[in-house]
Short mmCIF file of C-alpha atoms in Angstrom, two decimals:
data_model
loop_
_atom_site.label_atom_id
_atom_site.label_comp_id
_atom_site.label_asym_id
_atom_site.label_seq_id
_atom_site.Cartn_x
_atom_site.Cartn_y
_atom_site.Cartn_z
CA UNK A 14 24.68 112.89 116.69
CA UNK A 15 21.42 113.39 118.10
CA UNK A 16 22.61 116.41 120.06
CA UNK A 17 23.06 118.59 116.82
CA UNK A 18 19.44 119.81 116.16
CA UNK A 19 18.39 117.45 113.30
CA UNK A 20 15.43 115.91 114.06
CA UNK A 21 13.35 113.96 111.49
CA UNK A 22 10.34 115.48 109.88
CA UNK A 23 8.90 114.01 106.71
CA UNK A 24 9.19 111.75 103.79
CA UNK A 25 8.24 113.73 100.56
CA UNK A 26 9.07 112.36 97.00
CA UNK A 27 10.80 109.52 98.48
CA UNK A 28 12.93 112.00 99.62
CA UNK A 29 13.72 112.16 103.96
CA UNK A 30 13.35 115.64 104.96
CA UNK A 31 14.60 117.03 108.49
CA UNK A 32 13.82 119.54 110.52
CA UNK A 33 16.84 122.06 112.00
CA UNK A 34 15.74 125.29 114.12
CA UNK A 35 17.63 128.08 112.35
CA UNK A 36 19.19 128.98 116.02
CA UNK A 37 20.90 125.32 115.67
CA UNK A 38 22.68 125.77 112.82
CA UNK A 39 25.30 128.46 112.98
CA UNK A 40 26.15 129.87 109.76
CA UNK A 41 29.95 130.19 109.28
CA UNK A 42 30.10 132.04 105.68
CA UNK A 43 30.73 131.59 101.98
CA UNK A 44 34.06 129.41 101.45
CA UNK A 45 33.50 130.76 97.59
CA UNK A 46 33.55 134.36 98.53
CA UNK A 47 36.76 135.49 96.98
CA UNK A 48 37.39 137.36 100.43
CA UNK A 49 37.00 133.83 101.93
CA UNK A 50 35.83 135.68 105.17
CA UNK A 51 34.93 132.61 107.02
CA UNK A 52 36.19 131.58 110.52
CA UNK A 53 39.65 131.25 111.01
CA UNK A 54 40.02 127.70 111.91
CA UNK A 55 38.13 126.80 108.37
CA UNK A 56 40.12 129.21 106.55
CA UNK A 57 43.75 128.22 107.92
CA UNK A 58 43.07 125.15 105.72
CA UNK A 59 42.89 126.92 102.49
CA UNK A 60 46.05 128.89 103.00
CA UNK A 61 48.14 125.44 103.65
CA UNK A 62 48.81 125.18 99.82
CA UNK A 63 52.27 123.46 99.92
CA UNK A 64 55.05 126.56 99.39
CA UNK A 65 57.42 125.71 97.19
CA UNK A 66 61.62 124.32 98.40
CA UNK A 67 62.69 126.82 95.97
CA UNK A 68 60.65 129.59 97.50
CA UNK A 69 61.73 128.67 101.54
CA UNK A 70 65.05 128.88 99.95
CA UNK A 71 65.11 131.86 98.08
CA UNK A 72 63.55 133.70 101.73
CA UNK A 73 66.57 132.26 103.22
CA UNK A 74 69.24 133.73 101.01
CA UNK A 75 67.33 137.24 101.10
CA UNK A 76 67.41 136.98 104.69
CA UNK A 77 70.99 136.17 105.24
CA UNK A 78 72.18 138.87 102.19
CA UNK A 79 69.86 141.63 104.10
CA UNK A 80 71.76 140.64 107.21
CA UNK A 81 75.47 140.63 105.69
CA UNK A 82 74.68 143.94 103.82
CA UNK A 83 73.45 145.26 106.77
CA UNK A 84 76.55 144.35 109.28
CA UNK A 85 78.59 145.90 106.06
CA UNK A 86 77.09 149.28 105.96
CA UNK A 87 77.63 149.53 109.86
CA UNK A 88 80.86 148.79 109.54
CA UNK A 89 81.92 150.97 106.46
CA UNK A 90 79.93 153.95 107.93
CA UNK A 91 82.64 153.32 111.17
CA UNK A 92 85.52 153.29 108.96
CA UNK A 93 84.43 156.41 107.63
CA UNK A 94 84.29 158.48 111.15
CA UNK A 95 87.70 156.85 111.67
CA UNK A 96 88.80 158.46 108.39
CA UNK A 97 87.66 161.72 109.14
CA UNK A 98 90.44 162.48 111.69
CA UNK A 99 88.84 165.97 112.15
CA UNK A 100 86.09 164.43 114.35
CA UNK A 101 88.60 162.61 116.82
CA UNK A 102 89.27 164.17 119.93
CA UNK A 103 91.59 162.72 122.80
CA UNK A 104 90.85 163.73 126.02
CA UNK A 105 93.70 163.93 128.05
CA UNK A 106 92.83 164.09 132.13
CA UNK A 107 95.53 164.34 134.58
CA UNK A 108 94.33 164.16 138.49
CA UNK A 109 96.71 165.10 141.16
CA UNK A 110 96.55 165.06 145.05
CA UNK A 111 96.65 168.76 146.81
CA UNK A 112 99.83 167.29 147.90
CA UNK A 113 100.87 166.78 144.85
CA UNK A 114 100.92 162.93 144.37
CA UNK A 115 99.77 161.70 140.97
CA UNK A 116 96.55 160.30 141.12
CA UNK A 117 95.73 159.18 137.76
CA UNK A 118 96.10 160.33 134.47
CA UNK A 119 94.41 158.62 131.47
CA UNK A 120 93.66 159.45 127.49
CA UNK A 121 90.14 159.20 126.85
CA UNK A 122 89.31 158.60 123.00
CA UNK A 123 85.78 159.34 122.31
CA UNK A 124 85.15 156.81 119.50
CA UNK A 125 86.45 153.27 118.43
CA UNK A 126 89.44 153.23 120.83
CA UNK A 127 89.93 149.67 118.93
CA UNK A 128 90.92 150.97 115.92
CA UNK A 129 92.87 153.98 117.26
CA UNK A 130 95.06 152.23 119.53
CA UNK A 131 98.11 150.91 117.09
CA UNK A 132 98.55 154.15 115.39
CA UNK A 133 97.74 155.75 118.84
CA UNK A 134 100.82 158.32 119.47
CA UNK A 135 100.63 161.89 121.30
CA UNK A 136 102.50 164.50 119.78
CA UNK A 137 103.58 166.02 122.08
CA UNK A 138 104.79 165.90 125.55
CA UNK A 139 103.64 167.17 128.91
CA UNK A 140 106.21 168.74 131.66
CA UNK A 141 105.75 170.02 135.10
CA UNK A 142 106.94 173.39 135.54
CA UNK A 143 107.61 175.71 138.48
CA UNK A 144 105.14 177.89 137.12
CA UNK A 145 103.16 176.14 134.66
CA UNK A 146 102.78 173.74 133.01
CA UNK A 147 105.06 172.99 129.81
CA UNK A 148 103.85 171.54 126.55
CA UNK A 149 106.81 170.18 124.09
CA UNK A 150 106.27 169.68 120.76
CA UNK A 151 108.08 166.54 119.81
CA UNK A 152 106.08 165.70 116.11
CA UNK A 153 107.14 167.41 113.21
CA UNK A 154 103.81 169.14 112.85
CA UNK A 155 102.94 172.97 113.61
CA UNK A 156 100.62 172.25 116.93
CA UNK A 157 97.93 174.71 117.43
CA UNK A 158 96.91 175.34 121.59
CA UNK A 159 94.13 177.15 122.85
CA UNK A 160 93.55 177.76 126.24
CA UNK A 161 91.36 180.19 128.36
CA UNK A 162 94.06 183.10 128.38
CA UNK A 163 96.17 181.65 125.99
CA UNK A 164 96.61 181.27 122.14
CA UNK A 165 99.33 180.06 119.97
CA UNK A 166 101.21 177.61 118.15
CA UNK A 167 104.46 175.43 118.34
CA UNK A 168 106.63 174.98 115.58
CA UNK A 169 108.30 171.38 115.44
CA UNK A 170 110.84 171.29 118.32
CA UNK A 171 109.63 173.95 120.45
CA UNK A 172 107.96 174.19 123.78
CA UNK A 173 104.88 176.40 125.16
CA UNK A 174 104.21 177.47 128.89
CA UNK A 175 100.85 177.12 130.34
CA UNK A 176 101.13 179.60 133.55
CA UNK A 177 98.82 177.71 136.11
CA UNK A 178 97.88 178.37 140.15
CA UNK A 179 99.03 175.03 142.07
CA UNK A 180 95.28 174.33 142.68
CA UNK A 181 94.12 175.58 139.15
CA UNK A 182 91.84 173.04 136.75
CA UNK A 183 92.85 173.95 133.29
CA UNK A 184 91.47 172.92 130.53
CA UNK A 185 93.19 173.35 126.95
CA UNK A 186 92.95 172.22 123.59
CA UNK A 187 96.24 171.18 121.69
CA UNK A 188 95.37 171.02 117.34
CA UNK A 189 97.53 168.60 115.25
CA UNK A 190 97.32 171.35 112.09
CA UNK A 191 98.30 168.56 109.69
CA UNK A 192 96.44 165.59 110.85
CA UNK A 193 93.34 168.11 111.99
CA UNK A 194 93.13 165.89 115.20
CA UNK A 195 92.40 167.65 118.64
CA UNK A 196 93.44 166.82 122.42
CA UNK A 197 91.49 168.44 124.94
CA UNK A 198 93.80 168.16 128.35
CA UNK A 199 92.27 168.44 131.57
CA UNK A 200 94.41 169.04 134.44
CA UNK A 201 92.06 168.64 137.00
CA UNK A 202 94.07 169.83 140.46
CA UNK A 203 97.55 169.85 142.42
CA UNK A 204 100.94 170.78 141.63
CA UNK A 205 101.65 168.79 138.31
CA UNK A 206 105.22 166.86 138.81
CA UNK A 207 105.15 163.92 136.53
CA UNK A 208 105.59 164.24 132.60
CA UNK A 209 103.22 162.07 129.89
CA UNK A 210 104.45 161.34 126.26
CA UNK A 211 107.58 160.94 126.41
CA UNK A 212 110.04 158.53 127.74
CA UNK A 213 112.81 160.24 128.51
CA UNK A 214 111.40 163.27 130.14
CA UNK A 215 114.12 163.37 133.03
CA UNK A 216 116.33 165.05 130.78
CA UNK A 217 113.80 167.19 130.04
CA UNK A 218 113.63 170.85 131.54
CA UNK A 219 111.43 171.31 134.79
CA UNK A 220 111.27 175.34 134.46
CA UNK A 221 109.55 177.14 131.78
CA UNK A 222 110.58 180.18 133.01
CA UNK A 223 114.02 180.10 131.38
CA UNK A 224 112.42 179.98 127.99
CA UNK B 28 7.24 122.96 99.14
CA UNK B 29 8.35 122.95 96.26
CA UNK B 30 11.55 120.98 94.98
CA UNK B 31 14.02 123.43 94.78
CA UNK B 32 17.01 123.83 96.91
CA UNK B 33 17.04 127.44 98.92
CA UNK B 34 20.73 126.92 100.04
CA UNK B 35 23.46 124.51 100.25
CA UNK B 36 24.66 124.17 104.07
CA UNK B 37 27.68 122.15 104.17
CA UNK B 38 29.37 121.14 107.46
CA UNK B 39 32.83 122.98 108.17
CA UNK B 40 34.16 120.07 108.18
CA UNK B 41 33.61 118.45 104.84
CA UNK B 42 35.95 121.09 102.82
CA UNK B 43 39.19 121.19 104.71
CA UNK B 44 38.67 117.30 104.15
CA UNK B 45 37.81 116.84 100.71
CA UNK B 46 40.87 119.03 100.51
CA UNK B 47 43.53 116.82 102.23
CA UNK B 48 41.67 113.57 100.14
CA UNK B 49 42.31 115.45 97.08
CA UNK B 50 46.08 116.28 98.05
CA UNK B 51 46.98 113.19 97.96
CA UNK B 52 47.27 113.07 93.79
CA UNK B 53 48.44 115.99 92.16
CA UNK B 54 48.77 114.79 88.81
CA UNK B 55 45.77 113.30 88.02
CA UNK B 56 42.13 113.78 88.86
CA UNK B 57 40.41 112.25 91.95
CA UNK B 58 36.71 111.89 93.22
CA UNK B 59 34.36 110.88 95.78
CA UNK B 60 30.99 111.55 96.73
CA UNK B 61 29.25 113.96 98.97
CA UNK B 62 26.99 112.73 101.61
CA UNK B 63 24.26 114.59 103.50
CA UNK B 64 20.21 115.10 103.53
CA UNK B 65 17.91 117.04 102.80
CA UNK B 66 16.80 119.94 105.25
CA UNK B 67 13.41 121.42 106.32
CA UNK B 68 14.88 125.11 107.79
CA UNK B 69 12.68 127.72 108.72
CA UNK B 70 9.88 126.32 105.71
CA UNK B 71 13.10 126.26 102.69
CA UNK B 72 14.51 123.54 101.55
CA UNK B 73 17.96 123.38 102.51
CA UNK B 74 20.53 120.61 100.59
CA UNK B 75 22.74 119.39 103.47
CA UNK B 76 26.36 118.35 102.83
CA UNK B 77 27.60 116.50 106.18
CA UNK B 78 30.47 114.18 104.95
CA UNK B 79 32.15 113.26 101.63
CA UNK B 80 33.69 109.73 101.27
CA UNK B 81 36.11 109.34 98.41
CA UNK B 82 35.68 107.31 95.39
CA UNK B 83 37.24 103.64 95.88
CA UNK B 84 37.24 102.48 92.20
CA UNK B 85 37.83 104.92 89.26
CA UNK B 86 39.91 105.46 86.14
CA UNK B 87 41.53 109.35 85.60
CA UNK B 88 43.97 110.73 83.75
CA UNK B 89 45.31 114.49 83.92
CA UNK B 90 42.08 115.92 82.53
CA UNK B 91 39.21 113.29 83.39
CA UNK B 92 37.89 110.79 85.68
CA UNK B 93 35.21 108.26 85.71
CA UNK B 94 33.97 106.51 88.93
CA UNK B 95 33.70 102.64 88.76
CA UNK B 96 30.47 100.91 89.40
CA UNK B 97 32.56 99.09 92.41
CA UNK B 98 32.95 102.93 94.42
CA UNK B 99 29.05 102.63 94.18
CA UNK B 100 28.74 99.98 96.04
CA UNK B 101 31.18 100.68 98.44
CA UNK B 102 29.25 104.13 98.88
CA UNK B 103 25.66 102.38 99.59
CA UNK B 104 28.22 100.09 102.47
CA UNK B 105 29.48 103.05 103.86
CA UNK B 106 25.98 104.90 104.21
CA UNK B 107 24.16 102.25 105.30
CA UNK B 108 26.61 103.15 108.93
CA UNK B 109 24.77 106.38 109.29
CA UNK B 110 22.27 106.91 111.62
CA UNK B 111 20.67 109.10 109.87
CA UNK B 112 19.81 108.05 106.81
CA UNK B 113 22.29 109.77 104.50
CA UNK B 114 22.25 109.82 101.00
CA UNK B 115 24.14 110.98 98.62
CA UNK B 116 23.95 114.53 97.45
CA UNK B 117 26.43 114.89 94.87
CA UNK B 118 30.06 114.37 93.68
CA UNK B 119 33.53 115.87 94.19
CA UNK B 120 36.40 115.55 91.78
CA UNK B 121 39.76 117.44 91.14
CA UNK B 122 40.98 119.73 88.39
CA UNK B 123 44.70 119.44 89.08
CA UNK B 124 45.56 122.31 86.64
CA UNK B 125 46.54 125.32 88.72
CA UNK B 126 43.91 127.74 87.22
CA UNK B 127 41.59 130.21 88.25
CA UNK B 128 38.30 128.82 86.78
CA UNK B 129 37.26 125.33 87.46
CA UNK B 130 34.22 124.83 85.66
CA UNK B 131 33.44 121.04 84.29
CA UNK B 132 34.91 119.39 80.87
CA UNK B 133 32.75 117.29 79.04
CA UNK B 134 33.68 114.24 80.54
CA UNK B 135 32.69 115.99 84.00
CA UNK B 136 29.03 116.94 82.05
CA UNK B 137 28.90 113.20 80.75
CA UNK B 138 28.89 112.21 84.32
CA UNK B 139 26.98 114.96 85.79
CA UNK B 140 23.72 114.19 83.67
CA UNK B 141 24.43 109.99 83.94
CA UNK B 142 24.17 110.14 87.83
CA UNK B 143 23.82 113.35 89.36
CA UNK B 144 21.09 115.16 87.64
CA UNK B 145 18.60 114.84 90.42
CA UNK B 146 17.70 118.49 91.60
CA UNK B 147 19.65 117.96 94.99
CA UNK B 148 22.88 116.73 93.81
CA UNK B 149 25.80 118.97 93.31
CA UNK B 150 29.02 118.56 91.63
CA UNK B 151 32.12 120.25 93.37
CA UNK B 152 35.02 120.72 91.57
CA UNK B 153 38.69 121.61 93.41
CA UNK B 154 41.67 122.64 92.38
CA UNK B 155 43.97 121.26 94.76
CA UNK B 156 46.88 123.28 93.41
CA UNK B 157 45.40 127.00 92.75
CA UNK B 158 42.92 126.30 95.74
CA UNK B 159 40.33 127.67 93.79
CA UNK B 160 36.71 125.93 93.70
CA UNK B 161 32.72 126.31 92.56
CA UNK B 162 30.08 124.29 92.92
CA UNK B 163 27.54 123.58 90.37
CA UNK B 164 23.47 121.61 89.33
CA UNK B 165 21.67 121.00 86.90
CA UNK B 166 18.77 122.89 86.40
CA UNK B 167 16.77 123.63 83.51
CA UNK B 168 18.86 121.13 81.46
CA UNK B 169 21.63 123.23 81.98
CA UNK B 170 24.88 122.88 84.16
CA UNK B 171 24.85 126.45 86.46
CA UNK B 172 27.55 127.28 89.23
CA UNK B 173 25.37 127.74 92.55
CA UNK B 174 28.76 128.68 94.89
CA UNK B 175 26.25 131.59 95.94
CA UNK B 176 23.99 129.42 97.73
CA UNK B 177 26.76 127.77 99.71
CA UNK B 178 27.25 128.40 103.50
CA UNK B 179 29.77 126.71 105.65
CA UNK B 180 27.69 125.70 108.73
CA UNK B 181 27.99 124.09 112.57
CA UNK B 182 25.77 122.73 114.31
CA UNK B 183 24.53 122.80 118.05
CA UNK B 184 26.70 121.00 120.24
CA UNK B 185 29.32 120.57 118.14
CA UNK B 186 32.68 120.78 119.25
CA UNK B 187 34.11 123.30 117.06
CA UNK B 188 31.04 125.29 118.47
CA UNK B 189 32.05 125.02 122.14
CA UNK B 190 35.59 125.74 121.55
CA UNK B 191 34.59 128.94 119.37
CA UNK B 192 31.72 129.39 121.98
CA UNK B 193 29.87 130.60 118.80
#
């Protein structure tokens, strides 16, 4: 205790005095300053008034219904996109060898694939053709197809000729009309000789030119 | 020098424990005493607060307490352990009411003029619950709140010092 800087001094009015050098006694503020802006050990003290159960409770339930409202708009602002069947677009790619050897050929969904994939079913079917390439319309829909050089539209039933190079890339867009939904088919290379979409292309015709 | 207190210097300590003392019963009042000296700073009379020790023996209810002769003798045992000749400066006691103003009843001002009218002793009063506090003497006959004159303080060497390196 003797350490601290208090050193006796005097006895006045029967009253001990000591002595402190200002420079020993470090002043730390006014604990009855409504700002309380003392140091921080001092004031963490103040601040420990007990918080109510009911109150750590009721932060707990605000929490958790911010989180579960939260997780709900995400997913009801993903239902939505899925609803607006406009937006989808399946991407159809089809890679060949020069030879002409199927290489791969895949359907690329640009969003929530998940939810897509029950009700997932092409429209329409694709056919190699000595010329071309041959789209058949097997939905009951109208089918809108744009391509580079070519426009039009199949009626339910029908088919459409893509004229194509063996080593040609095309690229074409095929429009459900009625559903609004759009497949953009990439045929990246090679003589196409394998059909998509439909089971039982076999029977189907390999020429377009007879149409 | 005259006999009048320039400022009240109370150890950092002495608060965040009268605090936890008074915690300990929120229904009902509680006291104790403050302990300190008096202090020659710079030429001023300084009143020095350096440790509180709470009341053994008393009677309280929600809205009043009165200490026991028994927690006075206890007291002069307890500050006859100091080197440093401590004495006692003043009382504490709680105002369990949640409020914003804790100023004392008149059971607080029966007690106040009884055995702390000298012109060092102080009388804190805490409310545990609202936190809220003041500090108050008697001078001129009359009970005044002196919470301006009040300054947390460390001393040299300390160990709240070294760790703050203040």
């Amino acid at each position: 205790m003797e350490e601290d800087g208090i050193e006796w001094d005097h006895v006045k009015d029967n009253l001990k005095i000591f002595k402190v050098d200002e420079e020993n006694l470090i002043e730390l503020g006014n604990p009855f300053q409504p700002d309380r802006s003392y140091a921080p050990e001092i004031r963490k003290v103040y601040v420990k008034a007990p918080l109510p159960k009911w109150y750590v409770a009721l932060l707990i339930v605000f929490i958790l219904l911010t989180g579960i409202f939260f997780v709900k708009s995400l997913t009801d602002n993903s239902i939505a996109r899925i609803l607006e069947a406009e937006e989808i677009t399946y991407v159809l790619e089809i890679e060949y060898s020069p030879e002409g050897e199927l290489l791969q050929y895949y359907l690329k969904i640009n969003i929530e694939k998940e939810y897509l994939k029950e009700s997932f079913g092409v429209p329409f079917s694709l056919h190699r053709s000595r010329d071309g390439i041959m789209i058949k319309n097997n939905s009951s829909h109208t089918l809108r197809i744009s391509q580079l050089h070519h426009r039009g539209s199949i009626q339910p039933g029908e088919d459409y000729l893509i004229m194509r190079a063996p080593d040609e890339v095309i690229e074409m867009e095929i429009v459900d009309v009625e559903t609004g939904i759009t497949y953009r088919i990439i045929v990246h290379r090679g003589v196409m000789h394998e059909e998509f979409g439909q089971e039982d292309s076999d029977e189907l015709p390999s020429t377009a030119g007879d149409i | 020098m005259k006999n009048s207190v320039k400022k009240i210097a109370m150890n950092y300590q002495v608060l965040p424990g009268i605090y936890k003392d008074l915690q300990r019963d929120l229904r009902n009042e509680m006291a104790g005493f403050l302990i300190g000296c008096m202090l020659s700073v710079d030429r001023e009379l300084w009143l020095y607060i350096g440790d509180f020790c709470p009341a053994t023996d008393y009677t309280s209810t929600h809205t009043g307490v009165r200490i026991n002769p028994k927690s006075f003798l206890d007291l002069d045992k307890r500050l006859a352990h100091y080197k440093r000749n401590y004495i006692c400066v003043g009382w504490y006691h709680s105002h369990p009411f949640n409020s914003d103003f804790v100023q004392p009843s008149h059971v607080d001002v029966q007690t106040i003029f009884q055995s702390f009218s000298d012109f060092y002793h102080v009388s804190l009063i805490v409310d545990p619950i609202s936190n809220n506090m003041d500090i108050w003497k008697v001078r001129d006959g009359n009970i005044i709140s002196v919470k301006e004159m009040v300054s947390l303080v460390a001393l040299k060497g300390n160990e709240y010092v070294k760790r703050w390196k203040l």
